[in-house]
Short mmCIF file of C-alpha atoms and ligand atoms in Angstrom, two decimals:
data_model
loop_
_atom_site.label_atom_id
_atom_site.label_comp_id
_atom_site.label_asym_id
_atom_site.label_seq_id
_atom_site.Cartn_x
_atom_site.Cartn_y
_atom_site.Cartn_z
CA MET A 1 192.20 -92.66 78.84
CA GLY A 2 193.31 -93.47 75.29
CA ALA A 3 192.75 -89.85 74.27
CA SER A 4 194.77 -88.41 77.15
CA LEU A 5 197.62 -90.77 76.27
CA VAL A 6 197.54 -89.53 72.70
CA TRP A 7 197.64 -85.96 73.93
CA ARG A 8 200.53 -86.67 76.24
CA ARG A 9 202.40 -88.26 73.36
CA LYS A 10 201.57 -85.27 71.17
CA LEU A 11 202.85 -82.93 73.86
CA LEU A 12 206.01 -84.96 74.29
CA ARG A 13 206.57 -84.96 70.54
CA PHE A 14 206.04 -81.20 70.51
CA VAL A 15 208.56 -80.64 73.30
CA VAL A 16 211.16 -82.88 71.68
CA LEU A 17 210.58 -81.19 68.34
CA SER A 18 210.88 -77.73 69.91
CA CYS A 19 214.19 -78.66 71.56
CA LEU A 20 215.48 -80.01 68.25
CA VAL A 21 214.31 -76.92 66.40
CA THR A 22 215.91 -74.61 68.96
CA SER A 23 219.22 -76.42 69.07
CA PHE A 24 219.45 -76.81 65.33
CA THR A 25 218.45 -73.20 64.80
CA ILE A 26 221.17 -72.06 67.17
CA PHE A 27 223.87 -74.30 65.71
CA LEU A 28 223.00 -74.32 62.05
CA TRP A 29 221.43 -70.91 61.47
CA PRO A 30 224.52 -69.15 60.05
CA ARG A 31 225.17 -71.91 57.52
CA PHE A 32 221.70 -71.66 56.01
CA ASP A 33 221.47 -67.90 56.15
CA PHE A 34 222.03 -67.45 52.43
CA HIS A 35 219.00 -69.62 51.63
CA ARG A 36 216.48 -67.13 52.99
CA VAL A 37 214.08 -69.93 53.97
CA THR A 38 215.21 -71.33 57.27
CA THR A 39 215.57 -75.02 57.80
CA GLN A 40 215.71 -77.55 60.58
CA THR A 41 216.87 -81.12 60.50
CA VAL A 42 214.84 -83.89 62.08
CA SER A 43 216.17 -87.45 61.90
CA ASN A 44 218.41 -86.53 58.98
CA ILE A 45 215.62 -84.88 56.98
CA THR A 46 215.96 -81.17 56.33
CA ILE A 47 212.65 -79.37 56.76
CA THR A 48 212.27 -75.85 55.39
CA SER A 49 210.27 -73.22 57.22
CA GLU A 50 207.55 -73.43 54.53
CA VAL A 51 206.41 -76.65 56.20
CA ASP A 52 204.15 -75.50 59.02
CA CYS A 53 202.81 -78.83 60.16
CA GLU A 54 204.22 -82.15 61.27
CA PRO A 55 204.87 -84.44 58.30
CA ASP A 56 204.89 -88.22 58.46
CA PHE A 57 208.59 -88.93 59.00
CA ASN A 58 208.22 -92.66 58.40
CA ALA A 59 206.77 -91.93 54.98
CA LEU A 60 209.54 -89.41 54.25
CA ARG A 61 212.24 -91.94 55.11
CA ARG A 62 210.58 -94.61 52.98
CA LEU A 63 210.31 -92.15 50.08
CA ASN A 64 213.97 -91.11 50.44
CA VAL A 65 213.08 -87.48 50.97
CA GLU A 66 216.19 -85.69 52.25
CA LYS A 67 214.90 -82.15 52.13
CA LEU A 68 211.22 -81.22 52.41
CA SER A 69 209.56 -77.94 51.48
CA GLN A 70 205.88 -78.97 51.44
CA TYR A 71 203.75 -81.72 52.90
CA VAL A 72 200.03 -81.77 52.26
CA ARG A 73 197.61 -84.58 53.02
CA ARG A 74 194.09 -84.69 51.66
CA GLU A 75 191.27 -87.17 51.91
CA VAL A 76 189.56 -88.16 48.68
CA VAL A 77 186.13 -89.71 48.90
CA ALA A 78 185.20 -91.85 45.89
CA VAL A 79 181.46 -91.57 45.39
CA GLU A 80 179.82 -94.06 43.08
CA SER A 81 178.03 -92.40 40.19
CA PRO A 82 174.48 -93.57 39.46
CA SER A 83 175.37 -93.34 35.76
CA ASP A 84 177.13 -96.20 33.98
CA SER A 85 179.44 -93.92 32.02
CA LEU A 86 181.60 -90.97 33.01
CA PRO A 87 184.03 -88.93 30.94
CA ILE A 88 187.73 -89.89 31.35
CA ALA A 89 188.36 -86.40 32.74
CA GLN A 90 185.97 -84.58 35.06
CA SER A 91 186.12 -80.99 36.29
CA LEU A 92 185.66 -79.98 39.90
CA ASP A 93 185.18 -76.50 41.34
CA ALA A 94 187.10 -77.37 44.50
CA PRO A 95 190.81 -76.57 44.58
CA LEU A 96 193.21 -79.48 45.24
CA PHE A 97 195.63 -77.50 47.38
CA GLN A 98 194.26 -74.87 49.70
CA LYS A 99 195.60 -71.36 49.53
CA LYS A 100 197.46 -70.28 52.62
CA PRO A 101 195.66 -67.19 53.99
CA LYS A 102 199.06 -65.45 54.19
CA ASP A 103 198.21 -61.79 54.06
CA ASP A 104 195.12 -61.88 56.15
CA PHE A 105 196.51 -61.35 59.65
CA HIS A 106 193.24 -59.88 60.93
CA HIS A 107 191.16 -62.86 59.94
CA PRO A 108 193.52 -65.75 60.33
CA SER A 109 192.00 -69.00 59.21
CA PRO A 110 192.86 -71.62 61.80
CA GLU A 111 191.32 -74.14 59.45
CA TYR A 112 194.20 -74.07 56.96
CA LEU A 113 195.96 -77.28 57.94
CA HIS A 114 195.72 -79.64 60.85
CA ASP A 115 198.92 -80.31 62.82
CA ASP A 116 199.46 -83.42 60.74
CA CYS A 117 199.34 -81.47 57.43
CA LEU A 118 195.79 -82.60 56.61
CA ILE A 119 193.55 -80.19 54.72
CA PRO A 120 190.38 -80.30 56.85
CA GLN A 121 187.86 -80.66 54.02
CA PRO A 122 187.91 -83.95 52.10
CA VAL A 123 187.30 -83.73 48.37
CA SER A 124 184.65 -85.92 46.73
CA VAL A 125 185.06 -87.35 43.26
CA GLN A 126 182.63 -89.34 41.15
CA VAL A 127 183.66 -92.81 40.10
CA LEU A 128 181.92 -95.60 38.21
CA ALA A 129 180.64 -98.61 40.11
CA PRO A 130 183.57 -101.05 40.20
CA PRO A 131 183.22 -103.94 37.73
CA LYS A 132 182.28 -107.34 39.16
CA ARG A 133 185.20 -109.68 39.71
CA ALA A 134 186.32 -110.73 36.25
CA ASP A 135 186.22 -114.38 35.23
CA ALA A 136 189.22 -114.95 32.96
CA SER A 137 189.15 -118.74 33.04
CA HIS A 138 189.13 -118.68 29.21
CA ILE A 139 192.50 -116.88 28.94
CA ASP A 140 195.89 -118.52 29.53
CA PHE A 141 199.04 -116.42 29.85
CA GLY A 142 202.57 -117.66 29.10
CA VAL A 143 205.83 -116.04 30.14
CA ALA A 144 209.48 -117.10 29.67
CA THR A 145 211.65 -115.66 32.40
CA THR A 146 213.82 -116.50 35.41
CA LEU A 147 212.55 -117.42 38.84
CA GLU A 148 213.75 -114.19 40.42
CA ARG A 149 212.12 -112.00 37.80
CA LEU A 150 208.93 -114.06 38.07
CA ASN A 151 208.96 -113.60 41.84
CA ASP A 152 209.45 -109.84 41.40
CA SER A 153 206.54 -109.70 38.96
CA LEU A 154 203.97 -111.36 41.20
CA ASP A 155 202.79 -108.18 42.95
CA ALA A 156 201.98 -106.62 39.59
CA PHE A 157 200.45 -109.88 38.29
CA SER A 158 198.18 -110.04 41.33
CA HIS A 159 196.40 -106.85 40.21
CA TRP A 160 195.07 -108.43 37.04
CA ALA A 161 195.45 -112.17 37.53
CA GLY A 162 194.59 -112.48 41.23
CA TYR A 163 191.32 -114.30 41.91
CA THR A 164 190.22 -114.07 38.25
CA ASN A 165 190.73 -117.77 37.31
CA ALA A 166 193.27 -116.68 34.70
CA ARG A 167 196.10 -119.20 34.49
CA ILE A 168 199.73 -118.18 34.12
CA PHE A 169 202.28 -120.64 32.73
CA ALA A 170 205.90 -119.74 33.33
CA LEU A 171 208.90 -121.38 31.68
CA ILE A 172 211.96 -120.65 33.76
CA GLU A 173 215.57 -121.73 34.11
CA PRO A 174 215.93 -124.58 36.61
CA ASP A 175 215.86 -123.18 40.14
CA ASP A 176 215.31 -124.98 43.43
CA ARG A 177 213.42 -122.07 45.03
CA THR A 178 210.34 -122.65 42.85
CA PRO A 179 208.13 -123.90 45.75
CA GLN A 180 208.58 -120.57 47.61
CA VAL A 181 207.46 -118.61 44.59
CA LEU A 182 204.45 -120.89 44.07
CA LEU A 183 203.45 -120.28 47.68
CA LYS A 184 203.67 -116.53 47.20
CA ALA A 185 201.57 -116.75 44.01
CA ASP A 186 198.99 -118.86 45.80
CA ALA A 187 198.75 -116.33 48.63
CA LEU A 188 198.01 -113.64 46.02
CA GLY A 189 195.30 -115.73 44.34
CA ILE A 190 197.39 -116.23 41.19
CA ASN A 191 196.95 -119.56 39.43
CA LEU A 192 200.59 -120.07 38.47
CA SER A 193 202.20 -123.16 36.97
CA VAL A 194 205.97 -123.20 36.69
CA SER A 195 207.90 -125.49 34.35
CA GLU A 196 211.66 -125.58 34.27
CA SER A 197 213.61 -125.70 31.06
CA SER A 198 217.33 -125.40 30.47
CA GLU A 199 216.82 -124.23 26.88
CA GLU A 200 218.50 -121.02 25.80
CA TYR A 201 216.16 -118.00 26.33
CA GLN A 202 214.98 -117.49 22.72
CA ARG A 203 214.19 -121.18 22.32
CA ARG A 204 212.43 -121.17 25.68
CA TYR A 205 210.38 -118.16 24.58
CA PHE A 206 209.17 -119.90 21.43
CA SER A 207 208.58 -123.11 23.41
CA LEU A 208 205.79 -121.22 25.17
CA VAL A 209 203.69 -121.77 22.05
CA PRO A 210 203.45 -125.60 22.29
CA HIS A 211 203.49 -125.35 26.10
CA LEU A 212 200.34 -123.20 26.02
CA ALA A 213 198.81 -125.44 23.34
CA LYS A 214 199.40 -128.54 25.46
CA ASN A 215 197.75 -126.94 28.52
CA MET A 216 194.74 -125.58 26.67
CA ARG A 217 191.30 -126.56 27.96
CA SER A 218 188.08 -126.91 25.96
CA THR A 219 186.99 -123.60 27.49
CA THR A 220 190.18 -121.73 26.46
CA LYS A 221 189.51 -118.95 23.99
CA TRP A 222 192.85 -117.13 24.05
CA SER A 223 196.46 -117.98 24.80
CA CYS A 224 198.63 -114.95 25.46
CA VAL A 225 202.41 -114.84 25.11
CA MET A 226 203.69 -111.91 27.14
CA ASP A 227 206.76 -110.53 28.95
CA ASP A 228 207.27 -110.56 32.71
CA ASP A 229 206.75 -106.79 32.72
CA THR A 230 203.52 -106.83 30.72
CA PHE A 231 200.78 -105.28 32.86
CA PHE A 232 197.04 -105.27 32.28
CA PRO A 233 195.37 -102.30 34.03
CA SER A 234 191.98 -104.02 34.07
CA MET A 235 191.14 -107.66 33.50
CA SER A 236 187.48 -106.74 32.92
CA ALA A 237 188.51 -104.29 30.20
CA LEU A 238 190.80 -106.88 28.60
CA ILE A 239 188.04 -109.49 28.52
CA LYS A 240 185.65 -106.97 26.99
CA GLY A 241 188.29 -105.93 24.45
CA LEU A 242 188.98 -109.50 23.35
CA LYS A 243 185.25 -110.13 22.75
CA GLU A 244 185.66 -108.06 19.58
CA TYR A 245 187.71 -110.85 17.96
CA ASP A 246 186.78 -114.26 16.64
CA HIS A 247 188.54 -116.92 18.67
CA THR A 248 186.99 -119.70 16.57
CA LYS A 249 189.15 -118.75 13.57
CA GLN A 250 192.95 -118.60 13.35
CA THR A 251 193.29 -115.18 14.97
CA TYR A 252 196.46 -113.27 15.90
CA VAL A 253 195.87 -110.09 17.94
CA GLY A 254 198.62 -107.78 19.17
CA GLY A 255 199.97 -104.26 19.44
CA LEU A 256 202.63 -102.49 17.34
CA SER A 257 205.55 -100.49 18.64
CA GLU A 258 204.65 -96.81 19.03
CA SER A 259 207.85 -95.94 17.18
CA ILE A 260 208.23 -96.39 13.41
CA PRO A 261 212.01 -97.09 13.59
CA GLN A 262 211.21 -100.01 15.94
CA VAL A 263 208.59 -101.31 13.50
CA GLY A 264 211.27 -100.93 10.78
CA VAL A 265 213.73 -103.06 12.73
CA PHE A 266 211.35 -105.73 14.03
CA GLY A 267 208.58 -105.78 11.43
CA LEU A 268 204.80 -105.66 11.36
CA MET A 269 204.19 -107.95 14.26
CA GLY A 270 202.51 -108.22 17.61
CA PHE A 271 205.19 -106.80 19.91
CA GLY A 272 205.63 -109.24 22.79
CA GLY A 273 205.56 -106.73 25.62
CA ALA A 274 202.06 -105.61 24.67
CA GLY A 275 200.84 -109.22 24.94
CA VAL A 276 200.27 -111.43 21.87
CA PHE A 277 196.90 -113.19 21.78
CA LEU A 278 196.52 -116.42 19.78
CA SER A 279 193.28 -118.29 19.20
CA PRO A 280 193.16 -122.06 19.91
CA SER A 281 193.23 -123.15 16.27
CA LEU A 282 196.15 -120.86 15.50
CA ILE A 283 198.25 -121.98 18.45
CA GLN A 284 197.51 -125.62 17.60
CA GLU A 285 198.64 -125.08 14.03
CA LEU A 286 201.92 -123.49 15.18
CA SER A 287 202.48 -126.37 17.59
CA ARG A 288 202.31 -129.13 14.97
CA PRO A 289 205.78 -130.70 15.26
CA GLU A 290 206.83 -130.02 11.64
CA VAL A 291 205.81 -126.33 11.88
CA PHE A 292 207.17 -125.84 15.39
CA GLU A 293 210.56 -127.40 14.61
CA ASP A 294 211.02 -125.32 11.44
CA CYS A 295 210.12 -122.12 13.29
CA GLN A 296 212.26 -122.96 16.30
CA ARG A 297 215.23 -123.02 13.90
CA MET A 298 214.54 -119.45 12.66
CA ASP A 299 217.27 -116.93 13.48
CA PHE A 300 214.80 -114.32 14.63
CA THR A 301 214.16 -113.72 18.29
CA GLY A 302 211.08 -114.11 20.50
CA ASP A 303 208.01 -112.26 19.37
CA ARG A 304 209.49 -111.88 15.88
CA ARG A 305 209.87 -115.64 15.52
CA ILE A 306 206.18 -116.04 16.43
CA SER A 307 205.08 -113.50 13.81
CA LEU A 308 207.26 -114.92 11.04
CA CYS A 309 206.13 -118.44 11.86
CA ILE A 310 202.49 -117.33 11.58
CA TYR A 311 203.13 -115.50 8.28
CA GLN A 312 205.12 -118.40 6.79
CA TYR A 313 202.94 -121.31 7.88
CA THR A 314 199.38 -120.01 8.25
CA ALA A 315 196.94 -117.65 6.55
CA ALA A 316 196.48 -115.60 9.73
CA ARG A 317 197.64 -111.98 9.72
CA LEU A 318 198.08 -109.55 12.57
CA THR A 319 194.96 -107.81 13.87
CA ILE A 320 196.29 -104.64 15.48
CA ASP A 321 194.64 -103.63 18.71
CA HIS A 322 195.85 -100.10 19.45
CA ARG A 323 194.93 -100.49 23.10
CA LEU A 324 197.66 -103.13 23.59
CA ARG A 325 200.79 -101.15 24.36
CA GLN A 326 204.42 -102.12 23.90
CA LEU A 327 205.45 -98.65 25.14
CA ASP A 328 208.79 -98.38 23.33
CA MET A 329 209.25 -95.02 25.03
CA MET A 330 212.07 -93.92 27.31
CA GLY A 331 212.44 -91.49 30.18
CA ASP A 332 209.46 -89.27 30.87
CA VAL A 333 206.30 -91.00 29.64
CA SER A 334 203.95 -88.67 31.50
CA GLY A 335 202.45 -87.48 28.20
CA PHE A 336 201.19 -90.99 27.49
CA PHE A 337 199.55 -91.58 30.86
CA GLU A 338 198.23 -88.02 31.24
CA ALA A 339 196.53 -87.92 27.82
CA GLU A 340 192.78 -87.64 28.16
CA ARG A 341 192.01 -91.01 26.60
CA PRO A 342 190.62 -94.35 27.73
CA PRO A 343 193.31 -96.28 29.62
CA PRO A 344 195.28 -98.85 27.60
CA LEU A 345 194.51 -102.58 27.84
CA SER A 346 198.19 -103.36 28.47
CA VAL A 347 201.40 -101.48 29.30
CA HIS A 348 205.05 -102.58 29.27
CA HIS A 349 208.63 -101.39 29.98
CA TRP A 350 207.44 -99.73 33.20
CA LYS A 351 210.42 -100.93 35.21
CA SER A 352 213.12 -100.52 32.58
CA TRP A 353 212.68 -97.93 29.82
CA PHE A 354 210.75 -95.75 32.26
CA HIS A 355 209.76 -96.10 35.89
CA ALA A 356 206.15 -96.11 37.06
CA ASP A 357 205.55 -98.98 39.45
CA MET A 358 202.29 -100.46 38.18
CA ALA A 359 201.71 -102.62 41.27
CA LYS A 360 201.75 -99.47 43.42
CA ALA A 361 199.97 -97.32 40.85
CA SER A 362 197.01 -99.70 40.79
CA ALA A 363 196.71 -100.01 44.59
CA VAL A 364 193.94 -97.38 44.58
CA THR A 365 191.66 -99.83 42.76
CA GLU A 366 191.19 -101.50 46.16
CA VAL A 367 188.98 -98.52 47.04
CA CYS A 368 187.41 -97.48 43.76
CA GLY A 369 187.84 -100.40 41.33
CA ASP A 370 189.71 -100.71 38.03
CA THR A 371 187.49 -98.08 36.47
CA CYS A 372 188.96 -95.25 38.57
CA PHE A 373 192.60 -96.12 37.80
CA LEU A 374 194.26 -93.53 35.48
CA ARG A 375 191.06 -91.44 35.41
CA GLN A 376 191.45 -87.68 35.71
CA TRP A 377 190.06 -84.85 37.74
CA HIS A 378 190.70 -81.16 36.89
CA PHE A 379 190.59 -79.16 40.12
CA GLY A 380 189.48 -75.56 40.51
CA ASP A 381 193.07 -74.36 41.09
CA GLY A 382 194.29 -75.78 37.77
CA TRP A 383 195.85 -78.99 39.08
CA VAL A 384 195.07 -82.22 37.22
CA LEU A 385 195.12 -85.58 39.01
CA THR A 386 195.73 -88.66 36.86
CA ASN A 387 194.84 -91.33 39.40
CA GLY A 388 197.90 -93.46 40.22
CA PHE A 389 200.25 -91.54 37.95
CA SER A 390 200.61 -87.81 38.62
CA VAL A 391 199.32 -84.45 39.76
CA VAL A 392 200.30 -81.73 37.30
CA LYS A 393 199.74 -78.10 36.44
CA TYR A 394 200.35 -77.11 32.83
CA SER A 395 201.95 -73.76 32.03
CA ASN A 396 199.52 -73.27 29.16
CA GLU A 397 196.25 -74.47 30.55
CA LYS A 398 194.83 -77.58 28.96
CA LYS A 399 191.08 -77.70 28.61
CA PRO A 400 189.11 -80.80 29.52
CA GLY A 401 188.21 -82.51 26.27
CA ASP A 402 191.59 -81.83 24.63
CA ARG A 403 192.71 -85.34 23.74
CA THR A 404 196.14 -84.50 22.30
CA MET A 405 199.09 -86.34 23.85
CA GLU A 406 202.07 -84.36 25.10
CA LEU A 407 205.26 -85.78 23.55
CA THR A 408 207.41 -85.95 26.68
CA TRP A 409 209.54 -89.07 26.15
CA ASP A 410 213.06 -89.28 24.73
CA SER A 411 213.65 -89.99 21.09
CA HIS A 412 214.97 -93.50 20.53
CA ASN A 413 216.53 -95.05 17.43
CA GLY A 414 216.22 -91.74 15.55
CA ALA A 415 212.46 -91.40 16.07
CA VAL A 416 210.95 -87.95 15.43
CA PHE A 417 207.50 -86.41 16.12
CA GLU A 418 205.95 -88.12 13.08
CA SER A 419 207.36 -91.52 14.08
CA TYR A 420 204.76 -91.76 16.84
CA LEU A 421 201.66 -90.44 15.08
CA HIS A 422 200.42 -93.81 13.75
CA GLU A 423 199.90 -95.06 17.31
CA LEU A 424 199.68 -91.99 19.50
CA GLY A 425 198.43 -89.06 17.41
CA PRO A 426 197.25 -86.39 17.85
CA LEU A 427 200.42 -85.22 19.63
CA ARG A 428 201.35 -81.83 21.05
CA PRO A 429 204.82 -80.53 21.94
CA ARG A 430 206.23 -80.90 25.43
CA ASP A 431 205.19 -78.30 28.03
CA ASP A 432 208.50 -77.33 29.63
CA GLY A 433 206.74 -75.26 32.28
CA LYS A 434 204.59 -78.11 33.55
CA ILE A 435 204.90 -78.73 37.31
CA SER A 436 204.57 -82.42 38.23
CA TYR A 437 204.09 -84.44 41.37
CA LEU A 438 204.67 -88.06 40.33
CA HIS A 439 203.06 -91.05 42.05
CA GLU A 440 205.84 -92.87 43.88
CA ASP A 441 204.23 -94.99 46.54
CA ALA A 442 200.93 -96.38 47.80
CA LEU A 443 199.81 -98.35 50.82
CA VAL A 444 196.57 -100.16 51.46
CA ASP A 445 195.50 -99.50 55.05
CA GLY A 446 192.25 -101.21 56.00
CA ASN A 447 189.58 -99.70 53.78
CA GLN A 448 191.75 -96.72 52.84
CA VAL A 449 194.52 -96.35 50.29
CA HIS A 450 197.29 -93.79 50.77
CA GLN A 451 199.04 -92.46 47.67
CA TRP A 452 202.18 -90.31 47.70
CA TYR A 453 202.80 -87.91 44.83
CA ILE A 454 206.18 -86.11 44.93
CA HIS A 455 207.65 -83.10 43.18
CA ARG A 456 211.40 -83.70 43.52
CA ASP A 457 213.68 -80.70 43.96
CA ALA A 458 217.04 -81.45 45.57
CA GLU A 459 217.86 -77.76 46.01
CA LYS A 460 214.63 -76.18 47.27
CA GLY A 461 213.29 -79.34 48.85
CA ASP A 462 210.81 -82.01 47.76
CA ARG A 463 207.09 -81.29 47.83
CA VAL A 464 204.89 -84.18 48.92
CA LEU A 465 201.15 -84.66 48.44
CA GLU A 466 199.53 -87.58 50.23
CA LEU A 467 196.05 -88.52 49.05
CA ILE A 468 194.01 -90.75 51.33
CA TRP A 469 191.28 -92.54 49.39
CA ARG A 470 188.15 -94.06 50.84
CA SER A 471 184.80 -94.90 49.36
CA GLY A 472 181.81 -92.80 50.25
C1 NAG B 501 221.70 -90.11 59.92
O1 NAG B 501 222.69 -90.37 58.92
C2 NAG B 501 223.85 -91.00 59.42
C3 NAG B 501 224.89 -91.08 58.31
O2 NAG B 501 224.30 -91.09 57.05
C4 NAG B 501 223.47 -92.38 59.97
O3 NAG B 501 224.61 -93.01 60.52
C5 NAG B 501 222.41 -92.20 61.06
O4 NAG B 501 222.00 -93.48 61.51
C6 NAG B 501 221.21 -91.43 60.52
N1 NAG B 501 220.28 -91.17 61.62
C7 NAG B 501 218.96 -91.36 61.51
C8 NAG B 501 218.17 -91.03 62.74
O5 NAG B 501 218.43 -91.79 60.51
C1 NAG B 502 210.48 -113.33 46.42
O1 NAG B 502 210.11 -112.02 46.81
C2 NAG B 502 209.96 -111.85 48.20
C3 NAG B 502 209.49 -110.41 48.42
O2 NAG B 502 208.19 -110.27 47.95
C4 NAG B 502 211.26 -112.13 48.90
O3 NAG B 502 211.10 -112.00 50.29
C5 NAG B 502 211.73 -113.53 48.54
O4 NAG B 502 213.01 -113.76 49.10
C6 NAG B 502 211.81 -113.72 47.05
N1 NAG B 502 212.11 -115.09 46.73
C7 NAG B 502 212.97 -115.45 45.77
C8 NAG B 502 213.15 -116.89 45.57
O5 NAG B 502 213.57 -114.64 45.08
C1 NAG B 503 194.25 -123.49 38.89
O1 NAG B 503 193.75 -124.07 37.71
C2 NAG B 503 193.64 -125.47 37.76
C3 NAG B 503 193.13 -125.95 36.45
O2 NAG B 503 194.08 -125.78 35.49
C4 NAG B 503 192.68 -125.88 38.85
O3 NAG B 503 192.65 -127.27 38.96
C5 NAG B 503 193.14 -125.29 40.16
O4 NAG B 503 192.18 -125.54 41.16
C6 NAG B 503 193.33 -123.79 40.03
N1 NAG B 503 193.89 -123.28 41.26
C7 NAG B 503 193.41 -122.21 41.86
C8 NAG B 503 194.14 -121.79 43.10
O5 NAG B 503 192.48 -121.57 41.42
#
């Protein structure tokens, strides 16, 4: 009975669609004649004749697609590898998109696409066994922000801080909606403590140091001062990374700006957006009243005040961890994320200097764990998937194993090619012929995760690829 209902609804949809197509073809045909590809408009979305299946209109509306020229859905089955290491990029024989059997009228392949744009064959990819749930009870995180920004950050925080026993201490401007935000954090498994302070922002930022010191437990090994848009792709990877440093000494671990002009302006310091990690004895030293009060009076802002205070009052010096990323890069940062290198331990500026929603990007880890996030697969038809970031085809084919980074981002503060080599080399010039579908949205649906990658083209129409992940 259920099935016949579905069919009746399908039939009804087909009839309605046919009427719409016919009427719009009759009324709008002459206007679109010069385009060569014909179009129809369904609930305000223009669909070109290249789309020969029924796309998901709800998704298109949510993604603000106004004109569509391709919609392809494909299932991806994440198969756990028996091995405990896999290369960052793997090659597959299977194509990602399937060729349309256009010219072969005598042997038409009815298997090309289902009505709902699904390629019939799923593709299988090898992934590592997901890491066990991380226990980060020895790391405290501190952030100075406003309540609204804190609230907006919780979805991204939940990826790395949710159910890991990590504690987050926020210092915010007084706000009476704090209880709501605490409830939301609790629902996401984030151990958040909010303290209100009417201090001016720079003073509040530096006040995080004694605030973290005061809240330290005997088990605390690291206190991290970070920004509200600092994102850790994998808590397990961060914990493993921090094991390389001695928390029993006065230790200061951080990341530099990727851009030499920025280092020139701000100094050799742990840039705050990358996350600044302080060992217990160091943070206690900085919190001694006479040291703290002197440093709080320094003219320099935020992360700079922390570095200068350390250099002036202690013997500790910065230990640079090149996996902690400030990402002082603007515009198109695809080169950074698409480089064939181990994923960074932290990223920053992802909702300001560039846009790559990390909460959505990491949704796929629900199916295949942190270890499959930002991993790559090279498909037989030349397309490269960087999981959670993009699907691209280079104009000059890039071989697996080539670890150069494409310099795609805008120059800032007079930075040139060489300005980025100390952090990001080896670099290669931008590929202007690269075709990109960028990850724009993701939804967790039961034990599946849907990802939408979009190639935007206002004139010819957007091309949409929906990947549906499940574990196999
Ligand atoms: C189509 O767009 C118009 C104007 O932008 C709007 O009023 C109308 O509600 C839209 N219709 C649908 C079905 O989205
Ligand atoms: C926090 O964000 C949620 C959306 O996740 C929103 O509904 C709520 O109004 C926000 N609360 C505050 C205090 O900004
Ligand atoms: C958060 O951490 C505190 C200890 O600082 C602990 O008492 C509390 O139970 C934790 N809350 C959750 C939800 O884990």
